[in-house]
Amino acid sequence: MSERGSGTATREAIRAAAARLFLERGYARTPVRDIAGEAGVNAALVIRYFGSKEELFLETMRLTIDDEPLLDVPIASFGRRFVEVVLSTDDIRGVYLALVRGSGERRIAERLREVHEQALVAPLRARLSGADADLRARMAAAAVGGLLYSLWVVGDESLADDREELVARYGAIVQQLVSPQP
Amino acid sequence: MSERGSGTATREAIRAAAARLFLERGYARTPVRDIAGEAGVNAALVIRYFGSKEELFLETMRLTIDDEPLLDVPIASFGRRFVEVVLSTDDIRGVYLALVRGSGERRIAERLREVHEQALVAPLRARLSGADADLRARMAAAAVGGLLYSLWVVGDESLADDREELVARYGAIVQQLVSPQP
DNA sequence: GTCTATATGCAGATAGAC
DNA sequence: GTCTATCTGCATATAGAC
């Protein structure tokens, strides 16, 4: 294998280890040394390749929501379906938690803003029209964000108890937010 | 002045400096040395008095919401009023942000849970009755938490644009959540 | 080119001098 | 009651081994 091939493989090993550890422990509680150890290389190499711990974090903590399950949903049941999709998409929880907790760093906060915009606001906005469509989409995104926040950051166990009922009732609220005002 | 008197004054100076800096910069970005400098003492003394940086943080980042403005509000306009109070209470923003961003630490996460419970869930719960009162209070608290999250953690500027309209419309949603289901 | 060993500088924390 | 000296562990930078 060429020098470049080996380098690329190592790069990937570092990226994979970093993603795993950042998702599991978050930014502050993940030393570069642990990432290096897991990837089987020296800590200095991690910095060599990625510039800094923060760069590596931003490189790995990306999120694209698959909105395919949302495409054919009738507008009337969209709220409920959206809550369902957000809660059951695998990667969201870890990335979201890591970004929120790391958001004291300026660039991590920027990434959180992008993810919020792309994963929550945009899919909602796409289904709305009218003069206040933007405001409605942002309020609905806030409500959904609040659900993730309560479940994952605050850790409100009682809320998680009955998943079915939560999806139904909270979904109805989101629905109300995306519906035009009477 | 006695040894104890001076000690207490210094203690207070440290606490005040810590509160100011934690609110301004958050947990991770506030070195103990800066707190000591601002209080005019040695960094070791800060640890001596408070045990650890984390203890000092927990000691200073408390929050009690004044729910007096909520007592006489008719139940029908409670949602709107609650949003109004939460958004206009001075200390909330700083404490909330510091706790959320520090919540990677177990004990800080616990404090966030307490604050969420006491400042959001409890006032809502107090005004509800019925079998599903607890669930409704927790969903409403999630929605309000999501508003704070969007405004302060994510920094959704568009949402903050028209404060009047935001309070009115988001308040209506909270109202819907605390109202019994048809 | 790819990687390791090692140095620098800053953090929180501790021991003990005064 | 307060400070100095110091330990440990962190991210990061550099030199150079292979």
Short mmCIF file of C-alpha atoms (C1' of nucleotides) in Angstrom, two decimals:
data_model
loop_
_atom_site.label_atom_id
_atom_site.label_comp_id
_atom_site.label_asym_id
_atom_site.label_seq_id
_atom_site.Cartn_x
_atom_site.Cartn_y
_atom_site.Cartn_z
CA MET A 1 0.00 0.00 0.00
CA SER A 2 1.18 3.54 -0.76
CA GLU A 3 2.17 6.12 1.86
CA ARG A 4 -1.03 7.96 1.13
CA GLY A 5 -3.12 4.85 1.54
CA SER A 6 -1.77 4.14 4.98
CA GLY A 7 -2.16 7.76 5.96
CA THR A 8 -5.76 7.78 4.86
CA ALA A 9 -6.54 4.60 6.77
CA THR A 10 -5.03 6.05 9.93
CA ARG A 11 -6.96 9.26 9.39
CA GLU A 12 -10.14 7.26 9.18
CA ALA A 13 -9.28 5.27 12.29
CA ILE A 14 -8.79 8.53 14.19
CA ARG A 15 -12.02 9.95 12.86
CA ALA A 16 -13.95 6.84 13.84
CA ALA A 17 -12.46 6.71 17.32
CA ALA A 18 -13.15 10.41 17.81
CA ALA A 19 -16.75 10.10 16.70
CA ARG A 20 -17.35 7.20 19.03
CA LEU A 21 -15.80 8.88 22.05
CA PHE A 22 -17.28 12.33 21.46
CA LEU A 23 -20.73 10.80 21.11
CA GLU A 24 -20.26 8.74 24.23
CA ARG A 25 -18.57 11.25 26.56
CA GLY A 26 -18.86 14.65 24.93
CA TYR A 27 -16.20 17.19 24.02
CA ALA A 28 -14.87 18.25 27.42
CA ARG A 29 -14.63 14.72 28.79
CA THR A 30 -12.77 13.27 25.82
CA PRO A 31 -8.97 13.73 25.97
CA VAL A 32 -7.09 13.66 22.69
CA ARG A 33 -4.93 10.93 24.24
CA ASP A 34 -7.93 8.63 24.54
CA ILE A 35 -8.84 9.14 20.91
CA ALA A 36 -5.26 8.40 19.90
CA GLY A 37 -5.18 5.33 22.10
CA GLU A 38 -8.35 3.95 20.60
CA ALA A 39 -7.03 4.56 17.10
CA GLY A 40 -3.71 2.95 17.98
CA VAL A 41 -1.56 6.02 17.31
CA ASN A 42 0.26 8.73 19.18
CA ALA A 43 -1.67 11.76 20.42
CA ALA A 44 0.54 14.15 18.49
CA LEU A 45 -0.57 12.56 15.26
CA VAL A 46 -4.18 13.40 15.95
CA ILE A 47 -3.28 17.08 16.13
CA ARG A 48 -1.04 16.74 13.10
CA TYR A 49 -3.86 15.46 10.99
CA PHE A 50 -6.72 17.56 12.24
CA GLY A 51 -5.11 20.72 13.53
CA SER A 52 -6.80 20.77 16.91
CA LYS A 53 -9.23 18.87 19.08
CA GLU A 54 -11.94 21.36 18.18
CA GLU A 55 -11.41 20.86 14.44
CA LEU A 56 -11.65 17.12 14.89
CA PHE A 57 -14.83 17.54 16.88
CA LEU A 58 -16.42 19.70 14.19
CA GLU A 59 -15.25 17.27 11.53
CA THR A 60 -17.05 14.37 13.21
CA MET A 61 -20.14 15.98 14.76
CA ARG A 62 -22.22 16.47 11.68
CA LEU A 63 -25.87 15.65 11.30
CA THR A 64 -28.13 15.27 8.33
CA ILE A 65 -31.67 14.31 8.97
CA ASP A 66 -33.23 11.92 6.53
CA ASP A 67 -36.50 13.58 5.68
CA GLU A 68 -37.65 10.88 3.32
CA PRO A 69 -40.15 9.52 5.87
CA LEU A 70 -41.65 13.01 5.89
CA LEU A 71 -42.19 13.51 2.19
CA ASP A 72 -45.50 11.75 1.70
CA VAL A 73 -47.07 12.60 5.01
CA PRO A 74 -50.34 14.50 4.73
CA ILE A 75 -50.00 17.97 6.19
CA ALA A 76 -52.60 17.22 8.84
CA SER A 77 -50.52 14.54 10.54
CA PHE A 78 -47.16 16.12 9.90
CA GLY A 79 -46.56 17.30 13.47
CA ARG A 80 -46.89 13.86 14.94
CA ARG A 81 -44.80 12.22 12.24
CA PHE A 82 -42.05 14.80 12.63
CA VAL A 83 -41.78 14.19 16.38
CA GLU A 84 -41.70 10.47 15.68
CA VAL A 85 -38.87 10.77 13.15
CA VAL A 86 -36.75 13.08 15.30
CA LEU A 87 -37.06 10.82 18.33
CA SER A 88 -36.25 7.67 16.43
CA THR A 89 -33.36 8.79 14.26
CA ASP A 90 -30.34 7.06 15.72
CA ASP A 91 -27.55 9.62 15.51
CA ILE A 92 -29.48 12.64 16.66
CA ARG A 93 -29.24 12.15 20.39
CA GLY A 94 -25.47 11.90 20.67
CA VAL A 95 -24.64 14.68 18.22
CA TYR A 96 -27.24 16.95 19.70
CA LEU A 97 -26.01 16.40 23.28
CA ALA A 98 -22.37 16.87 22.35
CA LEU A 99 -23.12 20.09 20.48
CA VAL A 100 -25.31 21.57 23.21
CA ARG A 101 -22.77 20.82 25.91
CA GLY A 102 -19.89 22.09 23.82
CA SER A 103 -21.70 25.24 22.79
CA GLY A 104 -19.62 27.41 25.10
CA GLU A 105 -17.05 27.27 22.28
CA ARG A 106 -17.93 29.76 19.57
CA ARG A 107 -17.50 27.42 16.62
CA ILE A 108 -19.39 24.59 18.26
CA ALA A 109 -22.25 27.00 18.92
CA GLU A 110 -22.21 27.90 15.21
CA ARG A 111 -22.45 24.25 14.29
CA LEU A 112 -25.35 23.77 16.68
CA ARG A 113 -27.12 26.67 14.98
CA GLU A 114 -26.54 25.08 11.57
CA VAL A 115 -27.81 21.71 12.74
CA HIS A 116 -30.87 23.24 14.36
CA GLU A 117 -31.57 25.18 11.19
CA GLN A 118 -31.04 22.23 8.87
CA ALA A 119 -32.58 19.43 10.91
CA LEU A 120 -35.52 21.17 12.57
CA VAL A 121 -36.36 24.55 11.08
CA ALA A 122 -35.88 23.69 7.40
CA PRO A 123 -38.11 20.57 7.17
CA LEU A 124 -40.85 22.44 8.98
CA ARG A 125 -40.41 25.59 6.95
CA ALA A 126 -40.64 23.62 3.71
CA ARG A 127 -44.21 22.61 4.46
CA LEU A 128 -45.49 26.06 5.36
CA SER A 129 -46.55 29.09 3.43
CA GLY A 130 -47.96 32.48 4.21
CA ALA A 131 -46.57 35.68 5.66
CA ASP A 132 -45.79 34.20 9.08
CA ALA A 133 -44.46 30.88 7.80
CA ASP A 134 -40.97 31.58 9.03
CA LEU A 135 -42.06 32.46 12.54
CA ARG A 136 -44.31 29.41 12.73
CA ALA A 137 -41.51 27.11 11.58
CA ARG A 138 -39.13 28.57 14.16
CA MET A 139 -41.63 28.24 16.98
CA ALA A 140 -42.35 24.65 16.03
CA ALA A 141 -38.61 23.96 15.86
CA ALA A 142 -38.25 25.50 19.33
CA ALA A 143 -40.97 23.21 20.67
CA VAL A 144 -39.36 20.11 19.16
CA GLY A 145 -35.95 21.27 20.38
CA GLY A 146 -37.50 21.61 23.82
CA LEU A 147 -38.62 18.01 23.72
CA LEU A 148 -35.11 16.82 22.90
CA TYR A 149 -33.75 19.13 25.55
CA SER A 150 -36.12 17.82 28.23
CA LEU A 151 -35.55 14.19 27.36
CA TRP A 152 -31.82 14.25 26.79
CA VAL A 153 -30.20 17.25 28.47
CA VAL A 154 -32.47 17.58 31.50
CA GLY A 155 -33.22 13.87 31.53
CA ASP A 156 -36.91 14.07 32.43
CA GLU A 157 -37.64 10.38 32.93
CA SER A 158 -41.35 10.80 33.54
CA LEU A 159 -41.68 12.35 30.12
CA ALA A 160 -40.08 9.34 28.48
CA ASP A 161 -42.32 6.88 30.29
CA ASP A 162 -45.07 6.48 27.76
CA ARG A 163 -43.49 7.09 24.39
CA GLU A 164 -46.68 6.46 22.44
CA GLU A 165 -48.71 9.02 24.31
CA LEU A 166 -45.88 11.53 24.27
CA VAL A 167 -45.55 11.32 20.48
CA ALA A 168 -49.29 11.66 20.04
CA ARG A 169 -49.79 14.60 22.34
CA TYR A 170 -46.62 16.53 21.71
CA GLY A 171 -47.07 15.89 18.02
CA ALA A 172 -50.47 17.53 18.25
CA ILE A 173 -48.83 20.64 19.67
CA VAL A 174 -46.30 20.80 16.87
CA GLN A 175 -49.19 20.35 14.48
CA GLN A 176 -50.93 23.31 16.05
CA LEU A 177 -47.80 25.41 15.61
CA VAL A 178 -47.40 24.64 11.94
CA SER A 179 -51.07 25.19 11.18
CA PRO A 180 -52.16 28.66 10.04
CA GLN A 181 -53.77 30.80 12.73
CA PRO A 182 -57.58 31.01 12.67
CA MET B 1 -11.91 42.08 63.05
CA SER B 2 -11.73 38.43 64.04
CA GLU B 3 -10.16 35.70 61.95
CA ARG B 4 -13.59 34.42 61.22
CA GLY B 5 -14.94 37.83 60.14
CA SER B 6 -12.18 38.31 57.61
CA GLY B 7 -12.54 34.77 56.39
CA THR B 8 -16.22 35.26 55.79
CA ALA B 9 -15.70 38.49 53.88
CA THR B 10 -13.10 36.83 51.67
CA ARG B 11 -15.45 33.91 51.15
CA GLU B 12 -18.13 36.30 50.00
CA ALA B 13 -15.72 38.09 47.68
CA ILE B 14 -14.82 34.78 46.09
CA ARG B 15 -18.44 33.79 45.75
CA ALA B 16 -19.34 37.10 44.15
CA ALA B 17 -16.44 36.97 41.70
CA ALA B 18 -17.27 33.38 40.81
CA ALA B 19 -20.94 34.12 40.21
CA ARG B 20 -20.08 37.04 37.95
CA LEU B 21 -17.53 35.11 35.89
CA PHE B 22 -19.50 31.86 35.64
CA LEU B 23 -22.55 33.78 34.43
CA GLU B 24 -20.47 35.70 31.92
CA ARG B 25 -18.21 32.98 30.54
CA GLY B 26 -19.62 29.67 31.74
CA TYR B 27 -17.96 26.86 33.64
CA ALA B 28 -15.36 25.58 31.21
CA ARG B 29 -14.12 29.02 30.22
CA THR B 30 -13.63 30.32 33.74
CA PRO B 31 -10.28 29.37 35.30
CA VAL B 32 -10.10 29.30 39.10
CA ARG B 33 -7.14 31.65 38.81
CA ASP B 34 -9.36 34.32 37.24
CA ILE B 35 -11.89 34.03 40.04
CA ALA B 36 -9.10 34.36 42.58
CA GLY B 37 -7.65 37.37 40.77
CA GLU B 38 -11.00 39.13 40.70
CA ALA B 39 -11.50 38.42 44.41
CA GLY B 40 -7.98 39.59 45.21
CA VAL B 41 -6.77 36.31 46.66
CA ASN B 42 -4.62 33.35 45.75
CA ALA B 43 -6.07 30.58 43.60
CA ALA B 44 -5.29 27.92 46.19
CA LEU B 45 -7.50 29.74 48.66
CA VAL B 46 -10.50 29.35 46.40
CA ILE B 47 -10.10 25.59 46.46
CA ARG B 48 -9.41 25.65 50.19
CA TYR B 49 -12.70 27.35 50.86
CA PHE B 50 -14.93 25.59 48.39
CA GLY B 51 -13.29 22.24 47.87
CA SER B 52 -13.26 22.30 44.10
CA LYS B 53 -14.20 24.45 41.15
CA GLU B 54 -17.30 22.34 40.66
CA GLU B 55 -18.46 22.86 44.26
CA LEU B 56 -18.03 26.60 43.86
CA PHE B 57 -20.01 26.50 40.64
CA LEU B 58 -22.87 24.61 42.27
CA GLU B 59 -22.76 26.96 45.25
CA THR B 60 -23.27 30.00 43.01
CA MET B 61 -25.50 28.72 40.21
CA ARG B 62 -28.81 28.52 41.98
CA LEU B 63 -32.13 29.77 40.70
CA THR B 64 -35.42 30.44 42.38
CA ILE B 65 -38.17 31.76 40.20
CA ASP B 66 -40.43 34.36 41.72
CA ASP B 67 -43.88 33.06 40.92
CA GLU B 68 -45.72 35.90 42.58
CA PRO B 69 -46.62 37.47 39.21
CA LEU B 70 -48.30 34.16 38.40
CA LEU B 71 -50.54 33.79 41.43
CA ASP B 72 -53.51 35.91 40.41
CA VAL B 73 -53.46 35.14 36.72
CA PRO B 74 -56.68 33.59 35.45
CA ILE B 75 -56.08 30.07 34.19
CA ALA B 76 -57.11 31.03 30.68
CA SER B 77 -54.21 33.45 30.19
CA PHE B 78 -51.71 31.53 32.26
CA GLY B 79 -49.67 30.22 29.32
CA ARG B 80 -48.93 33.64 27.94
CA ARG B 81 -48.12 35.12 31.33
CA PHE B 82 -45.78 32.26 32.18
CA VAL B 83 -43.78 32.74 28.99
CA GLU B 84 -43.64 36.45 29.74
CA VAL B 85 -42.30 35.92 33.27
CA VAL B 86 -39.71 33.35 32.27
CA LEU B 87 -38.36 35.55 29.48
CA SER B 88 -38.17 38.67 31.62
CA THR B 89 -36.71 37.27 34.85
CA ASP B 90 -33.18 38.64 34.98
CA ASP B 91 -31.05 35.81 36.34
CA ILE B 92 -32.56 32.99 34.38
CA ARG B 93 -30.59 33.36 31.18
CA GLY B 94 -27.11 33.23 32.66
CA VAL B 95 -27.78 30.42 35.12
CA TYR B 96 -29.66 28.40 32.55
CA LEU B 97 -26.90 28.73 29.94
CA ALA B 98 -24.14 27.89 32.41
CA LEU B 99 -26.01 24.82 33.65
CA VAL B 100 -26.87 23.53 30.19
CA ARG B 101 -23.32 23.92 28.93
CA GLY B 102 -21.86 22.40 32.06
CA SER B 103 -24.29 19.50 32.08
CA GLY B 104 -21.62 17.06 30.89
CA GLU B 105 -20.62 16.96 34.56
CA ARG B 106 -22.91 14.66 36.49
CA ARG B 107 -23.59 16.98 39.39
CA ILE B 108 -24.21 19.98 37.19
CA ALA B 109 -26.71 17.90 35.22
CA GLU B 110 -28.44 17.08 38.49
CA ARG B 111 -28.66 20.77 39.35
CA LEU B 112 -30.12 21.50 35.92
CA ARG B 113 -32.76 18.85 36.56
CA GLU B 114 -33.62 20.45 39.90
CA VAL B 115 -33.84 23.91 38.38
CA HIS B 116 -35.99 22.68 35.51
CA GLU B 117 -38.27 20.91 37.95
CA GLN B 118 -38.54 23.82 40.34
CA ALA B 119 -38.67 26.73 37.89
CA LEU B 120 -40.70 25.26 35.04
CA VAL B 121 -42.47 22.02 35.90
CA ALA B 122 -43.64 22.92 39.42
CA PRO B 123 -45.39 26.25 38.67
CA LEU B 124 -47.19 24.61 35.77
CA ARG B 125 -48.06 21.49 37.72
CA ALA B 126 -49.53 23.58 40.54
CA ARG B 127 -52.21 24.91 38.26
CA LEU B 128 -53.31 21.61 36.79
CA SER B 129 -55.44 18.74 37.95
CA GLY B 130 -56.68 15.49 36.53
CA ALA B 131 -55.11 12.14 35.81
CA ASP B 132 -52.74 13.43 33.14
CA ALA B 133 -51.80 16.64 34.98
CA ASP B 134 -48.22 15.57 35.44
CA LEU B 135 -47.68 14.71 31.79
CA ARG B 136 -49.26 17.97 30.68
CA ALA B 137 -47.08 20.00 33.04
CA ARG B 138 -43.96 18.24 31.79
CA MET B 139 -44.83 18.76 28.14
CA ALA B 140 -45.53 22.43 28.76
CA ALA B 141 -42.23 22.73 30.64
CA ALA B 142 -40.51 21.08 27.67
CA ALA B 143 -42.05 23.60 25.30
CA VAL B 144 -41.00 26.56 27.45
CA GLY B 145 -37.55 25.04 27.89
CA GLY B 146 -37.37 24.77 24.11
CA LEU B 147 -38.04 28.46 23.79
CA LEU B 148 -35.17 29.31 26.15
CA TYR B 149 -33.03 26.79 24.33
CA SER B 150 -33.76 28.29 20.91
CA LEU B 151 -33.26 31.85 22.03
CA TRP B 152 -30.22 31.43 24.23
CA VAL B 153 -28.35 28.21 23.40
CA VAL B 154 -29.01 28.06 19.66
CA GLY B 155 -29.29 31.84 19.38
CA ASP B 156 -32.16 31.97 16.90
CA GLU B 157 -32.19 35.70 16.20
CA SER B 158 -35.25 35.64 13.98
CA LEU B 159 -37.25 34.23 16.83
CA ALA B 160 -36.26 37.10 19.11
CA ASP B 161 -37.17 39.74 16.54
CA ASP B 162 -40.72 40.46 17.55
CA ARG B 163 -40.91 39.76 21.26
CA GLU B 164 -44.57 40.78 21.56
CA GLU B 165 -45.77 38.40 18.91
CA LEU B 166 -43.53 35.62 20.15
CA VAL B 167 -44.94 35.89 23.68
CA ALA B 168 -48.50 35.96 22.38
CA ARG B 169 -48.20 33.01 20.04
CA TYR B 170 -45.88 30.80 21.99
CA GLY B 171 -47.90 31.58 25.08
CA ALA B 172 -50.97 30.28 23.29
CA ILE B 173 -49.21 26.98 22.68
CA VAL B 174 -48.25 26.63 26.32
CA GLN B 175 -51.85 27.42 27.15
CA GLN B 176 -52.97 24.63 24.88
CA LEU B 177 -50.62 22.24 26.63
CA VAL B 178 -51.88 23.03 30.11
CA SER B 179 -55.52 22.88 29.10
CA PRO B 180 -57.37 19.57 29.53
CA GLN B 181 -57.77 17.55 26.36
CA PRO B 182 -61.23 17.68 24.71
"C1'" DG C 1 5.55 10.63 4.08
"C1'" DT C 2 4.19 8.60 8.51
"C1'" DC C 3 4.68 8.52 12.93
"C1'" DT C 4 6.86 8.85 17.90
"C1'" DA C 5 9.20 11.06 21.66
"C1'" DT C 6 9.47 14.85 23.97
"C1'" DA C 7 8.87 19.81 25.34
"C1'" DT C 8 5.87 23.82 26.54
"C1'" DG C 9 2.44 26.03 28.94
"C1'" DC C 10 -1.90 26.12 31.39
"C1'" DA C 11 -5.41 23.89 34.18
"C1'" DG C 12 -7.12 22.16 38.99
"C1'" DA C 13 -5.61 20.57 43.12
"C1'" DT C 14 -2.50 19.56 47.46
"C1'" DA C 15 1.06 20.17 51.19
"C1'" DG C 16 2.77 22.76 54.13
"C1'" DA C 17 5.32 27.32 55.31
"C1'" DC C 18 4.23 31.60 57.50
"C1'" DG D 1 -6.23 32.52 57.38
"C1'" DT D 2 -3.47 33.08 53.51
"C1'" DC D 3 0.25 32.20 50.34
"C1'" DT D 4 4.27 29.60 47.96
"C1'" DA D 5 5.77 25.66 45.90
"C1'" DT D 6 4.61 21.80 43.62
"C1'" DC D 7 2.05 17.72 41.54
"C1'" DT D 8 -0.68 15.88 37.97
"C1'" DG D 9 -3.00 15.80 33.71
"C1'" DC D 10 -4.42 18.36 29.80
"C1'" DA D 11 -3.90 20.31 24.64
"C1'" DT D 12 -0.66 21.50 21.62
"C1'" DA D 13 4.09 22.29 19.12
"C1'" DT D 14 8.48 20.71 17.53
"C1'" DA D 15 12.34 17.62 16.31
"C1'" DG D 16 13.56 14.01 14.29
"C1'" DA D 17 13.39 8.54 13.88
"C1'" DC D 18 12.06 5.28 10.53
#
